Amino acid sequence: MLVATKNPPVKLIVTWPLLPDDFQLPDDPVEDETQPLIAAALR
């Protein structure tokens, strides 16, 4: 059974503050132990 609604879907706007220009991102690798499992599943 389908129900028709009169209100259109609401568009969500997601925002976040920008990082400062002098913000230093770490350059070291991130450990993600699930990545090999996901990669194997996608083969």
C-alpha positions as MATLAB code, in Angstrom:
seq = 'MLVATKNPPVKLIVTWPLLPDDFQLPDDPVEDETQPLIAAALR';
ca = [
       0.000    0.000    0.000;
       1.378    3.416   -0.965;
       0.617    6.618    0.866;
       0.923    9.947   -0.928;
       2.076   12.928    1.092;
       1.608   16.599    0.343;
       4.908   17.756    1.846;
       8.019   17.436   -0.354;
      11.103   15.825    1.222;
      13.233   18.188    3.284;
      16.750   18.907    1.999;
      19.294   18.792    4.792;
      22.220   21.210    4.712;
      25.297   19.958    6.529;
      27.956   22.516    7.410;
      31.067   22.546    9.552;
      33.627   25.199   10.415;
      36.690   25.490    8.195;
      40.080   24.622    9.644;
      42.441   27.523   10.245;
      45.034   28.157    7.510;
      47.881   27.250    9.871;
      46.309   23.930   11.011;
      48.813   21.086   10.725;
      47.379   17.746    9.661;
      49.320   14.708   10.885;
      51.216   12.949    8.106;
      51.467    9.555    9.786;
      49.411    6.626    8.421;
      46.081    5.793    9.986;
      45.577    2.244   11.199;
      42.455    0.738    9.698;
      42.251   -2.980   10.331;
      38.963   -3.399    8.458;
      40.308   -2.139    5.136;
      41.845   -5.498    4.035;
      38.544   -7.268    4.779;
      36.569   -4.744    2.755;
      39.065   -4.914   -0.111;
      38.899   -8.719   -0.144;
      35.107   -8.644   -0.181;
      35.089   -6.291   -3.177;
      37.316   -8.552   -5.326;
];
